[in-house]
Structure formats: C-alpha cells, structure tokens
Amino acid sequence: MKIVLLCGGQGTRLREETEYKPKPMVDIGGKPIVLHIMKLFAHYGLREFILCLGYKGDIIKDFFLNYEAMTTDFTIKLGRKHELTYHGAHEEQEFSVTLADTGANSMTGGRVRRIRKYISDDLFMVTYGDGVSDVNIPELIQFHKSHGKLATVTAVRPQSKFGVLNVKGDGLVEQFSEKPSIEGWVNMGYFVFHKKIFDYLRGDETMLEREPLERLAAEGQLMAFKHHGFFFAMDTYREYQLLNDMWATGRAPWKVWS
C-alpha cells in the first residue's frame, strides 16, 4: 500500500523554522518530522511513500538524494572511472520514496489528484507531513476494509489549549482542569482511501477537507477511525519546542519503532 504525505504547504505559523525550509523538514531530535512519520508506517511494514511537494520542495529532494551519503560512511573513487561505495546500513533500508512536484499553490486535494498516476492498488493512505501519532496502522487499515466505504478518516478528541474553569455565580472555582480533552472529534489525517476518491478531486484548487470529504459524508461513504492515543500537529514554534522536549527527555509516544 502506498503512503501519500502532504508536504507542500508553507507553514506560515512556524515562520521561525519555515523561512528557509518546508515544514516537513523541520527537525525533531535532529531528524525531519516527515521522517518520524515515515518511520511509523515502516514499523508496520509499509515502506512505499509518495511525497507531494510544493513550497521549497527542492530541499526535500536534496535530503533524500543525499540520504545515503549523509547517514553512512562511504568510499569515493575520483577520476574518469568514478565509483562510490557505501559502508554499513542505515535504519531506512528499502524505503521507496517518490518525490512528486504537485505545484506551489495547490490545495491538499489538488496535490492528491496530481499523484494519481503513482497509485496502482485499490487502497492507499494519505496524511499530513507535520503530525506525529502512535496510531496503530494495521488496525486502521483493517477497520477500513471491514466497513467497505470509500474513505476513512482518523479522528481524535481535541485538547483545549487553555485551562478550563467551572465557576459559580459568586466567582468560586469549583473545578480546574489543565488543558482537558473537549467534546467532539477532529480530523488528524491518517486517511485510508479507495482509488475512487480521485473522482471527487476536481483540480489544483480542491481542498480535500472541504467538498470531497463533505460530499463523501453526505453520500454515506466516510467513516471515522477513533484514535484514543497520542497525536500532535506541529503548527507553531511553541509546539516545535514541545516535540523536541518530548524527544530529548525520552517521552515521545509516537516513537513506536526500536
């Protein structure tokens, strides 16, 4: 099964890091966040990736083009009979990464539409290049296969960014909850789609989260896989710092690989 990663946005709310690099290339623990996401899928045996590039996509291309040289020792023979030999092996052996230019200004649905030629199986997955999770991928895929609909979105309960107070009329605080989970479910990505989803994608301006998913829901073709574990989307510099703190202190729930 192919894993499609949306890596083309500008990440304007994380301008401290994205001024010179795309958001999927922002480092968490010394490795780009997109690599953390890929390693989750690889942990479950899924190693075929399609990266939808846009803003500063050349930086992502350079990263993967030079990955072998930057992660292993190598011997190079200079001259006309140029030879290059890599020594040892890195942890990302057998990753297959298709780097697809999907346009500088394409919306999420438009980017998925542009990589249609790389999808051969009936099912494929799509997620964002900035959200890490410990979601159980085999359970998610099995859930999708069990209901027979065209699309599955993984949903998580949102967490309030503020402490919540239960306050009486006289101002007495009866209960204080620091950043509790709030009611409802939100889209965290980690979609499973049947290839018929391409019939719902009209052009570069198509936003996946608007008409396509709204139409699928109206037609009874969208199911939600409820994830009760960890999910964290990196949108701001503070969230970037929090993820790096989790990694540095050994409290990174998304690191399910050894």
XYZ file of N, CA and C in Angstrom:
774
model
N 0.844 -1.196 0.000
C 0.000 0.000 0.000
C 0.882 1.250 0.000
N 0.539 2.222 -0.864
C 1.295 3.472 -0.949
C 0.835 4.438 0.142
N 1.798 5.157 0.690
C 1.538 6.168 1.708
C 1.828 7.537 1.102
N 0.815 8.379 1.006
C 0.962 9.711 0.426
C 1.083 10.731 1.554
N 2.159 11.516 1.506
C 2.406 12.527 2.535
C 2.300 13.917 1.914
N 1.467 14.762 2.497
C 1.263 16.116 2.001
C 2.346 17.020 2.563
N 3.270 17.429 1.693
C 4.476 18.151 2.124
C 4.647 19.487 1.413
N 3.554 20.064 0.905
C 3.706 21.231 0.050
C 3.351 22.568 0.641
N 2.779 22.596 1.851
C 2.341 23.864 2.435
C 3.486 24.745 2.891
N 3.173 26.004 3.164
C 4.213 26.969 3.532
C 4.483 27.036 5.029
N 3.579 26.542 5.852
C 3.827 26.556 7.294
C 4.047 27.953 7.838
N 3.151 28.881 7.496
C 3.356 30.288 7.836
C 3.333 30.561 9.339
N 2.669 29.709 10.104
C 2.607 29.948 11.559
C 3.871 29.460 12.278
N 4.766 28.845 11.513
C 6.030 28.378 12.075
C 7.182 29.058 11.332
N 7.002 30.346 11.066
C 7.929 31.072 10.206
C 9.357 31.071 10.730
N 9.522 30.922 12.060
C 10.892 30.892 12.610
C 11.710 29.756 12.003
N 11.038 28.652 11.661
C 11.722 27.491 11.084
C 11.495 27.355 9.582
N 10.350 27.813 9.095
C 9.986 27.565 7.697
C 10.375 28.695 6.752
N 11.077 29.687 7.252
C 11.562 30.753 6.373
C 12.489 30.189 5.309
N 13.273 29.178 5.704
C 14.281 28.635 4.789
C 14.086 27.154 4.472
N 13.051 26.546 4.995
C 12.811 25.127 4.726
C 11.319 24.843 4.809
N 10.829 23.815 4.119
C 9.415 23.438 4.250
C 9.169 22.800 5.616
N 7.952 22.919 6.102
C 7.654 22.431 7.454
C 7.966 20.957 7.659
N 7.727 20.057 6.688
C 8.082 18.651 6.904
C 9.566 18.407 7.154
N 10.409 19.392 6.819
C 11.850 19.248 7.035
C 12.321 19.855 8.354
N 11.412 20.397 9.144
C 11.775 20.918 10.462
C 12.177 19.760 11.362
N 13.318 19.890 12.015
C 13.889 18.793 12.789
C 13.220 18.587 14.145
N 12.975 17.326 14.447
C 12.601 16.883 15.786
C 13.671 15.882 16.208
N 14.444 16.225 17.217
C 15.519 15.341 17.658
C 16.577 15.119 16.593
N 16.793 16.125 15.750
C 17.841 16.026 14.742
C 17.426 15.379 13.442
N 16.155 14.963 13.314
C 15.646 14.355 12.089
C 14.375 15.088 11.663
N 14.163 15.279 10.354
C 12.949 15.972 9.896
C 11.688 15.268 10.383
N 10.672 16.039 10.711
C 9.438 15.454 11.219
C 8.828 14.489 10.212
N 9.004 14.737 8.912
C 8.450 13.819 7.918
C 9.076 12.436 8.038
N 10.333 12.365 8.428
C 10.983 11.064 8.595
C 10.410 10.328 9.800
N 10.060 11.038 10.850
C 9.398 10.423 12.007
C 8.082 9.777 11.569
N 7.320 10.496 10.733
C 6.040 9.973 10.257
C 6.261 8.726 9.407
N 7.249 8.776 8.527
C 7.547 7.636 7.658
C 7.970 6.416 8.473
N 8.703 6.644 9.540
C 9.185 5.521 10.354
C 8.043 4.847 11.108
N 6.970 5.573 11.406
C 5.783 4.936 11.994
C 5.204 3.916 11.018
N 5.017 4.313 9.771
C 4.474 3.397 8.769
C 5.433 2.231 8.521
N 6.720 2.524 8.446
C 7.715 1.470 8.199
C 7.730 0.447 9.325
N 7.445 0.892 10.537
C 7.373 -0.019 11.680
C 6.348 -1.121 11.437
N 5.311 -0.795 10.664
C 4.259 -1.767 10.357
C 4.427 -2.382 8.963
N 5.613 -2.214 8.381
C 5.923 -2.863 7.121
C 5.519 -2.103 5.870
N 5.082 -0.856 6.014
C 4.692 -0.031 4.867
C 5.833 0.925 4.542
N 6.486 0.709 3.409
C 7.705 1.461 3.091
C 7.669 2.123 1.714
N 6.487 2.200 1.110
C 6.365 2.857 -0.193
C 5.669 4.205 -0.008
N 6.429 5.264 -0.232
C 5.945 6.607 0.064
C 5.897 7.475 -1.194
N 4.905 8.357 -1.225
C 4.820 9.394 -2.247
C 4.729 10.728 -1.517
N 5.694 11.598 -1.735
C 5.710 12.894 -1.077
C 5.233 13.953 -2.058
N 4.155 14.644 -1.696
C 3.592 15.707 -2.533
C 4.299 17.013 -2.192
N 5.128 17.481 -3.103
C 5.983 18.634 -2.835
C 5.386 19.914 -3.391
N 5.738 21.026 -2.749
C 5.327 22.344 -3.201
C 6.360 23.357 -2.750
N 6.046 24.069 -1.681
C 6.932 25.100 -1.139
C 8.305 24.523 -0.794
N 9.347 25.054 -1.422
C 10.730 24.641 -1.195
C 10.915 23.122 -1.299
N 10.224 22.540 -2.273
C 10.316 21.095 -2.466
C 11.709 20.619 -2.818
N 12.541 21.522 -3.386
C 13.908 21.132 -3.740
C 14.711 20.722 -2.518
N 14.390 21.289 -1.360
C 15.109 20.940 -0.127
C 14.788 19.499 0.276
N 13.540 19.100 0.099
C 13.153 17.714 0.405
C 13.809 16.762 -0.584
N 13.849 17.141 -1.862
C 14.523 16.310 -2.859
C 15.997 16.135 -2.529
N 16.652 17.223 -2.168
C 18.081 17.148 -1.818
C 18.315 16.237 -0.625
N 17.417 16.297 0.342
C 17.571 15.478 1.546
C 17.589 14.000 1.186
N 16.652 13.562 0.356
C 16.588 12.144 0.021
C 17.638 11.736 -1.016
N 17.981 12.631 -1.922
C 19.033 12.327 -2.879
C 20.365 12.073 -2.188
N 20.613 12.790 -1.097
C 21.888 12.691 -0.387
C 21.800 11.849 0.886
N 20.678 11.155 1.062
C 20.453 10.450 2.327
C 21.515 9.393 2.610
N 21.863 8.597 1.602
C 22.864 7.546 1.811
C 24.191 8.145 2.279
N 24.629 9.185 1.591
C 25.926 9.787 1.904
C 25.943 10.440 3.281
N 24.790 10.973 3.700
C 24.740 11.699 4.972
C 24.505 10.788 6.174
N 24.137 9.531 5.951
C 23.831 8.644 7.068
C 24.761 7.444 7.174
N 25.643 7.230 6.192
C 26.582 6.106 6.247
C 27.969 6.556 5.803
N 28.976 5.783 6.192
C 30.315 6.012 5.653
C 30.340 5.597 4.189
N 31.213 6.220 3.412
C 31.336 5.795 2.021
C 32.755 6.035 1.517
N 33.098 5.297 0.492
C 34.375 5.459 -0.195
C 34.097 5.930 -1.600
N 34.774 6.985 -2.017
C 34.583 7.516 -3.348
C 35.887 7.456 -4.122
N 35.810 6.968 -5.328
C 36.968 6.918 -6.221
C 36.806 8.014 -7.256
N 37.749 8.942 -7.259
C 37.665 10.086 -8.149
C 38.261 9.762 -9.514
N 37.974 10.615 -10.482
C 38.519 10.419 -11.817
C 37.468 9.976 -12.805
N 37.951 9.545 -13.986
C 37.034 9.160 -15.049
C 36.212 7.933 -14.673
N 36.821 6.996 -13.986
C 36.096 5.800 -13.548
C 35.552 6.029 -12.142
N 34.611 6.935 -12.093
C 34.031 7.337 -10.812
C 33.303 6.161 -10.162
N 33.623 5.897 -8.904
C 32.955 4.829 -8.160
C 32.596 5.331 -6.775
N 31.478 4.839 -6.268
C 31.027 5.213 -4.935
C 30.544 3.965 -4.220
N 31.124 3.680 -3.054
C 30.750 2.504 -2.279
C 30.295 2.934 -0.884
N 29.081 2.526 -0.507
C 28.578 2.845 0.829
C 28.894 1.697 1.777
N 29.209 2.036 3.020
C 29.551 1.029 4.018
C 28.487 1.008 5.116
N 28.127 -0.183 5.560
C 27.131 -0.301 6.611
C 25.733 -0.075 6.069
N 24.789 0.088 6.982
C 23.394 0.259 6.593
C 22.702 1.188 7.576
N 21.831 2.031 7.059
C 21.040 2.901 7.927
C 19.695 2.236 8.224
N 18.892 2.876 9.067
C 17.642 2.272 9.528
C 16.519 2.345 8.488
N 16.747 3.082 7.414
C 15.690 3.271 6.430
C 15.920 2.432 5.168
N 16.525 1.263 5.342
C 16.739 0.378 4.207
C 15.397 0.018 3.561
N 15.378 -0.035 2.256
C 14.221 -0.467 1.467
C 13.067 0.534 1.459
N 13.298 1.756 1.927
C 12.285 2.790 1.726
C 12.233 3.111 0.230
N 11.042 3.188 -0.322
C 10.843 3.652 -1.695
C 10.125 4.993 -1.616
N 10.792 6.048 -2.074
C 10.264 7.397 -1.901
C 10.112 8.071 -3.266
N 8.870 8.322 -3.658
C 8.584 9.071 -4.879
C 8.385 10.530 -4.511
N 9.183 11.400 -5.109
C 9.129 12.828 -4.814
C 8.430 13.520 -5.974
N 7.190 13.953 -5.753
C 6.347 14.472 -6.827
C 6.079 15.960 -6.637
N 6.418 16.743 -7.628
C 6.120 18.175 -7.609
C 4.629 18.350 -7.884
N 3.889 18.809 -6.888
C 2.434 18.950 -7.036
C 1.993 20.410 -7.073
N 2.939 21.307 -7.346
C 2.582 22.706 -7.531
C 2.795 23.557 -6.297
N 3.198 24.780 -6.521
C 3.489 25.680 -5.410
C 2.239 26.096 -4.649
N 1.115 26.220 -5.366
C -0.087 26.774 -4.743
C -1.251 25.796 -4.690
N -1.024 24.535 -4.994
C -2.106 23.554 -4.969
C -2.648 23.364 -3.554
N -3.932 23.097 -3.467
C -4.546 22.746 -2.202
C -4.365 21.241 -1.957
N -4.763 20.784 -0.764
C -4.497 19.392 -0.383
C -5.113 18.384 -1.344
N -6.352 18.610 -1.758
C -6.997 17.697 -2.704
C -6.334 17.748 -4.071
N -5.913 18.945 -4.474
C -5.215 19.083 -5.738
C -3.895 18.336 -5.752
N -3.205 18.330 -4.635
C -1.933 17.607 -4.552
C -2.169 16.093 -4.673
N -3.192 15.600 -3.989
C -3.502 14.169 -4.089
C -3.892 13.824 -5.525
N -4.664 14.668 -6.151
C -5.084 14.425 -7.536
C -3.878 14.292 -8.460
N -2.860 15.081 -8.228
C -1.687 15.094 -9.113
C -0.848 13.820 -9.032
N -0.976 13.046 -7.972
C -0.156 11.833 -7.854
C -0.955 10.582 -8.225
N -2.081 10.772 -8.869
C -2.940 9.637 -9.255
C -2.162 8.594 -10.060
N -1.264 9.020 -10.927
C -0.532 8.084 -11.800
C 0.378 7.142 -11.033
N 0.662 7.457 -9.780
C 1.534 6.612 -8.973
C 0.761 5.602 -8.124
N -0.560 5.652 -8.174
C -1.392 4.757 -7.371
C -1.900 3.622 -8.254
N -1.503 2.416 -7.927
C -1.925 1.253 -8.709
C -2.875 0.339 -7.935
N -2.729 0.280 -6.629
C -3.598 -0.569 -5.811
C -4.952 0.104 -5.586
N -5.927 -0.669 -5.143
C -7.253 -0.112 -4.858
C -7.214 0.848 -3.673
N -6.389 0.528 -2.676
C -6.338 1.340 -1.469
C -4.998 2.052 -1.340
N -5.042 3.249 -0.770
C -3.817 3.968 -0.418
C -4.120 4.856 0.779
N -3.070 5.358 1.411
C -3.233 6.201 2.588
C -2.707 7.601 2.312
N -3.284 8.573 3.006
C -2.861 9.970 2.898
C -2.783 10.553 4.300
N -1.719 11.297 4.590
C -1.680 12.048 5.836
C -0.839 13.294 5.648
N -0.842 14.141 6.667
C -0.138 15.412 6.612
C 1.323 15.226 7.030
N 2.179 16.100 6.532
C 3.605 15.982 6.815
C 4.053 16.695 8.058
N 3.117 16.956 8.993
C 3.503 17.683 10.205
C 2.834 17.150 11.469
N 2.213 15.956 11.387
C 1.503 15.425 12.550
C 1.998 14.048 12.936
N 2.510 13.908 14.157
C 3.026 12.620 14.627
C 2.012 11.953 15.546
N 1.981 10.628 15.509
C 0.983 9.874 16.269
C 1.503 8.472 16.545
N 0.846 7.796 17.489
C 1.137 6.388 17.755
C -0.008 5.502 17.264
N -0.775 5.996 16.290
C -1.920 5.245 15.779
C -1.465 3.887 15.248
N -2.265 2.862 15.538
C -1.968 1.505 15.083
C -2.429 1.371 13.636
N -1.481 1.396 12.714
C -1.810 1.415 11.294
C -2.532 0.134 10.837
N -2.089 -1.060 11.234
C -2.837 -2.260 10.822
C -4.287 -2.253 11.290
N -4.548 -1.786 12.510
C -5.929 -1.714 12.995
C -6.748 -0.722 12.170
N -6.119 0.390 11.812
C -6.788 1.388 10.981
C -7.157 0.803 9.617
N -6.214 0.121 8.991
C -6.473 -0.463 7.676
C -7.552 -1.548 7.754
N -7.484 -2.364 8.795
C -8.490 -3.412 8.966
C -9.877 -2.814 9.176
N -9.945 -1.720 9.942
C -11.223 -1.027 10.139
C -11.776 -0.563 8.803
N -10.907 0.006 7.971
C -11.364 0.485 6.662
C -11.896 -0.669 5.809
N -11.178 -1.758 5.781
C -11.607 -2.899 4.973
C -12.915 -3.494 5.498
N -13.150 -3.377 6.791
C -14.329 -4.001 7.389
C -15.629 -3.294 7.033
N -15.584 -1.976 6.780
C -16.841 -1.261 6.541
C -17.176 -1.090 5.059
N -16.204 -1.244 4.173
C -16.488 -1.240 2.746
C -16.808 0.113 2.133
N -16.607 1.203 2.877
C -16.851 2.534 2.329
C -15.618 3.014 1.560
N -15.749 4.163 0.895
C -14.647 4.674 0.085
C -13.544 5.336 0.900
N -13.886 5.857 2.083
C -12.901 6.656 2.815
C -13.008 6.461 4.325
N -11.842 6.510 4.956
C -11.753 6.511 6.418
C -10.864 7.672 6.837
N -11.323 8.438 7.792
C -10.515 9.489 8.396
C -10.238 9.091 9.838
N -9.019 9.286 10.278
C -8.702 9.017 11.678
C -9.055 10.252 12.499
N -9.802 10.034 13.577
C -10.308 11.128 14.394
C -9.754 11.028 15.809
N -9.529 12.180 16.408
C -9.010 12.241 17.769
C -9.774 13.325 18.519
N -9.899 13.153 19.812
C -10.547 14.193 20.613
C -9.580 15.373 20.760
N -10.029 16.590 20.481
C -9.141 17.749 20.619
C -8.881 18.067 22.076
N -7.733 18.691 22.313
C -7.385 19.102 23.667
C -7.391 20.614 23.733
N -8.044 21.148 24.747
C -8.088 22.592 24.914
C -6.685 23.144 25.135
N -6.411 24.312 24.540
C -5.115 24.964 24.744
C -5.076 25.767 26.043
N -6.201 25.782 26.755
C -6.289 26.582 27.970
C -6.822 25.733 29.123
N -6.526 26.149 30.335
C -7.127 25.532 31.497
C -8.610 25.880 31.537
N -9.446 24.924 31.911
C -10.893 25.138 31.929
C -11.367 25.248 33.367
N -12.163 26.284 33.647
C -12.668 26.529 34.992
C -14.174 26.298 35.044
N -14.623 25.627 36.094
C -16.050 25.596 36.421
C -16.260 26.636 37.518
N -16.970 27.713 37.167
C -17.072 28.861 38.066
C -18.521 29.098 38.476
N -18.749 29.247 39.780
C -20.087 29.556 40.287
C -20.385 31.038 40.085
N -21.614 31.404 40.309
C -22.038 32.790 40.103
C -21.265 33.787 40.938
N -20.838 33.389 42.139
C -20.113 34.317 43.003
C -18.613 34.340 42.706
N -18.196 33.583 41.684
C -16.779 33.582 41.318
C -15.983 32.432 41.910
N -16.596 31.581 42.735
C -15.888 30.456 43.334
C -15.580 29.403 42.257
N -14.307 29.026 42.167
C -13.904 27.995 41.213
C -14.160 26.630 41.841
N -15.109 25.886 41.269
C -15.434 24.558 41.788
C -14.498 23.489 41.243
N -13.977 23.692 40.049
C -13.098 22.699 39.440
C -12.161 23.397 38.463
N -10.895 22.958 38.462
C -9.921 23.463 37.500
C -9.329 22.281 36.751
N -9.369 22.328 35.431
C -8.799 21.269 34.606
C -7.783 21.888 33.659
N -6.540 21.473 33.764
C -5.485 22.000 32.910
C -5.505 21.314 31.554
N -5.906 22.057 30.529
C -5.929 21.601 29.138
C -6.608 20.240 28.968
N -7.869 20.136 29.352
C -8.568 18.846 29.229
C -8.956 18.557 27.787
N -9.304 17.299 27.518
C -9.905 16.960 26.227
C -11.300 17.553 26.200
N -11.713 18.024 25.038
C -13.029 18.629 24.927
C -13.918 17.751 24.056
N -15.196 18.053 24.024
C -16.162 17.200 23.338
C -15.942 17.219 21.825
N -16.368 16.147 21.188
C -16.278 16.070 19.743
C -15.005 15.394 19.272
N -14.888 15.245 17.960
C -13.738 14.609 17.328
C -13.258 15.494 16.193
N -11.947 15.479 15.952
C -11.389 16.286 14.869
C -10.544 15.418 13.945
N -10.382 15.898 12.728
C -9.580 15.227 11.714
C -8.099 15.334 12.051
N -7.418 14.186 12.178
C -5.971 14.194 12.403
C -5.209 13.643 11.197
N -5.926 13.451 10.074
C -5.269 12.887 8.902
C -5.295 11.369 8.967
N -4.205 10.744 8.527
C -4.109 9.284 8.505
C -5.355 8.678 7.861
N -5.611 9.134 6.642
C -6.752 8.675 5.856
C -6.436 7.345 5.174
N -7.465 6.540 4.956
C -7.397 5.406 4.044
C -8.438 5.664 2.963
N -8.005 5.625 1.699
C -8.905 5.908 0.585
C -8.924 4.754 -0.410
N -10.101 4.524 -0.987
C -10.183 3.723 -2.208
C -9.835 4.650 -3.362
N -9.246 4.120 -4.405
C -8.805 4.966 -5.508
C -9.959 5.696 -6.202
N -11.191 5.310 -5.933
C -12.332 6.050 -6.479
C -12.407 7.473 -5.922
N -11.617 7.761 -4.872
C -11.573 9.107 -4.308
C -11.156 10.119 -5.375
N -10.395 9.689 -6.378
C -9.937 10.620 -7.409
C -11.105 11.217 -8.194
N -12.246 10.526 -8.210
C -13.429 11.062 -8.883
C -13.991 12.278 -8.154
N -13.572 12.485 -6.910
C -14.066 13.591 -6.094
C -13.114 14.790 -6.108
N -11.980 14.665 -6.776
C -10.962 15.713 -6.790
C -10.969 16.405 -8.143
N -11.318 17.682 -8.158
C -11.580 18.379 -9.422
C -10.360 19.061 -10.021
N -9.514 19.685 -9.226
C -8.380 20.434 -9.761
C -7.457 20.876 -8.651
N -6.441 21.675 -9.001
C -5.453 22.111 -8.011
C -6.078 22.889 -6.869
N -7.209 23.540 -7.132
C -7.839 24.371 -6.105
C -8.676 23.553 -5.120
N -8.782 22.252 -5.342
C -9.616 21.419 -4.477
C -8.972 21.223 -3.111
N -9.693 21.585 -2.071
C -9.245 21.354 -0.704
C -9.882 20.044 -0.225
N -9.062 19.064 0.057
C -9.545 17.737 0.431
C -10.562 17.795 1.554
N -10.321 18.689 2.509
C -11.138 18.743 3.717
C -12.482 19.447 3.504
N -12.697 20.010 2.330
C -13.961 20.690 2.062
C -14.873 19.827 1.205
N -15.068 20.155 -0.052
C -16.075 19.464 -0.869
C -15.894 17.948 -0.939
N -14.670 17.417 -1.174
C -14.568 15.949 -1.292
C -15.032 15.207 -0.041
N -14.529 15.591 1.125
C -14.918 14.889 2.349
C -16.365 15.204 2.728
N -16.805 16.442 2.475
C -18.196 16.790 2.765
C -19.145 15.960 1.885
N -18.771 15.801 0.627
C -19.604 15.013 -0.289
C -19.601 13.539 0.095
N -18.444 13.013 0.437
C -18.359 11.618 0.865
C -19.227 11.373 2.098
N -19.185 12.319 3.041
C -20.008 12.188 4.241
C -21.492 12.209 3.884
N -21.882 13.121 2.985
C -23.282 13.230 2.590
C -23.765 11.966 1.890
N -22.854 11.289 1.205
C -23.213 10.068 0.477
C -23.075 8.810 1.334
N -22.694 8.976 2.600
C -22.544 7.824 3.483
C -21.311 6.992 3.168
N -20.277 7.633 2.606
C -19.075 6.910 2.190
C -17.848 7.258 3.038
N -18.051 7.936 4.166
C -16.932 8.341 5.024
C -17.121 7.785 6.426
N -16.114 7.060 6.910
C -16.144 6.514 8.260
C -14.984 7.089 9.077
N -15.148 7.123 10.398
C -14.117 7.645 11.289
C -13.532 6.522 12.138
N -12.220 6.422 12.117
C -11.496 5.517 12.996
C -11.092 6.328 14.227
N -11.668 6.017 15.377
C -11.440 6.802 16.585
C -10.123 6.391 17.247
N -9.217 7.341 17.313
C -7.904 7.102 17.914
C -7.888 7.691 19.319
N -7.609 6.840 20.304
C -7.628 7.284 21.704
C -6.220 7.500 22.253
N -5.219 7.378 21.389
C -3.838 7.540 21.830
C -3.296 8.924 21.549
N -2.018 8.966 21.196
C -1.305 10.234 21.049
C -1.404 10.775 19.629
N -1.594 12.080 19.528
C -1.493 12.792 18.259
C -1.074 14.221 18.551
N -0.145 14.730 17.739
C 0.331 16.096 17.948
C 0.696 16.690 16.598
N 0.036 17.791 16.236
C 0.338 18.501 14.997
C 1.220 19.707 15.320
N 2.295 19.866 14.569
C 3.248 20.941 14.818
C 2.896 22.145 13.938
N 2.217 23.117 14.523
C 1.806 24.305 13.781
C 2.557 25.566 14.183
N 3.027 25.627 15.412
C 3.665 26.838 15.921
C 5.053 26.526 16.482
N 5.812 27.574 16.740
C 7.154 27.398 17.287
C 7.103 26.767 18.676
N 6.101 27.114 19.449
C 5.956 26.513 20.769
C 5.742 25.012 20.662
N 4.927 24.590 19.698
C 4.682 23.161 19.508
C 5.938 22.450 18.999
N 6.705 23.139 18.180
C 8.008 22.617 17.747
C 8.906 22.370 18.959
N 8.937 23.320 19.877
C 9.757 23.163 21.089
C 9.250 22.016 21.960
N 7.926 21.891 22.087
C 7.362 20.818 22.907
C 7.734 19.440 22.355
N 7.650 19.262 21.038
C 8.006 17.982 20.434
C 9.482 17.668 20.655
N 10.321 18.669 20.522
C 11.749 18.440 20.748
C 12.041 18.132 22.214
N 11.311 18.749 23.118
C 11.468 18.441 24.546
C 11.051 17.000 24.828
N 9.939 16.558 24.233
C 9.493 15.172 24.410
C 10.567 14.206 23.930
N 11.131 14.497 22.786
C 12.154 13.612 22.220
C 13.402 13.583 23.099
N 13.828 14.755 23.541
C 15.066 14.865 24.325
C 14.957 14.174 25.672
N 13.757 14.137 26.236
C 13.560 13.542 27.556
C 13.048 12.108 27.490
N 13.023 11.536 26.293
C 12.583 10.147 26.153
C 11.100 9.953 26.344
N 10.321 11.014 26.148
C 8.854 10.935 26.297
C 8.183 11.232 24.960
N 8.538 10.444 23.954
C 7.997 10.644 22.602
C 7.068 9.480 22.271
N 5.768 9.617 22.552
C 4.839 8.476 22.368
C 4.757 7.979 20.936
N 5.069 8.836 19.976
C 4.970 8.408 18.575
C 6.126 7.496 18.160
N 7.169 7.400 18.965
C 8.321 6.551 18.629
C 7.997 5.108 19.023
N 7.269 4.425 18.146
C 6.906 3.040 18.403
C 7.942 2.072 17.843
N 8.837 2.580 17.009
C 9.912 1.740 16.447
C 11.080 1.675 17.429
N 11.897 0.618 17.300
C 13.029 0.449 18.223
C 14.290 1.042 17.634
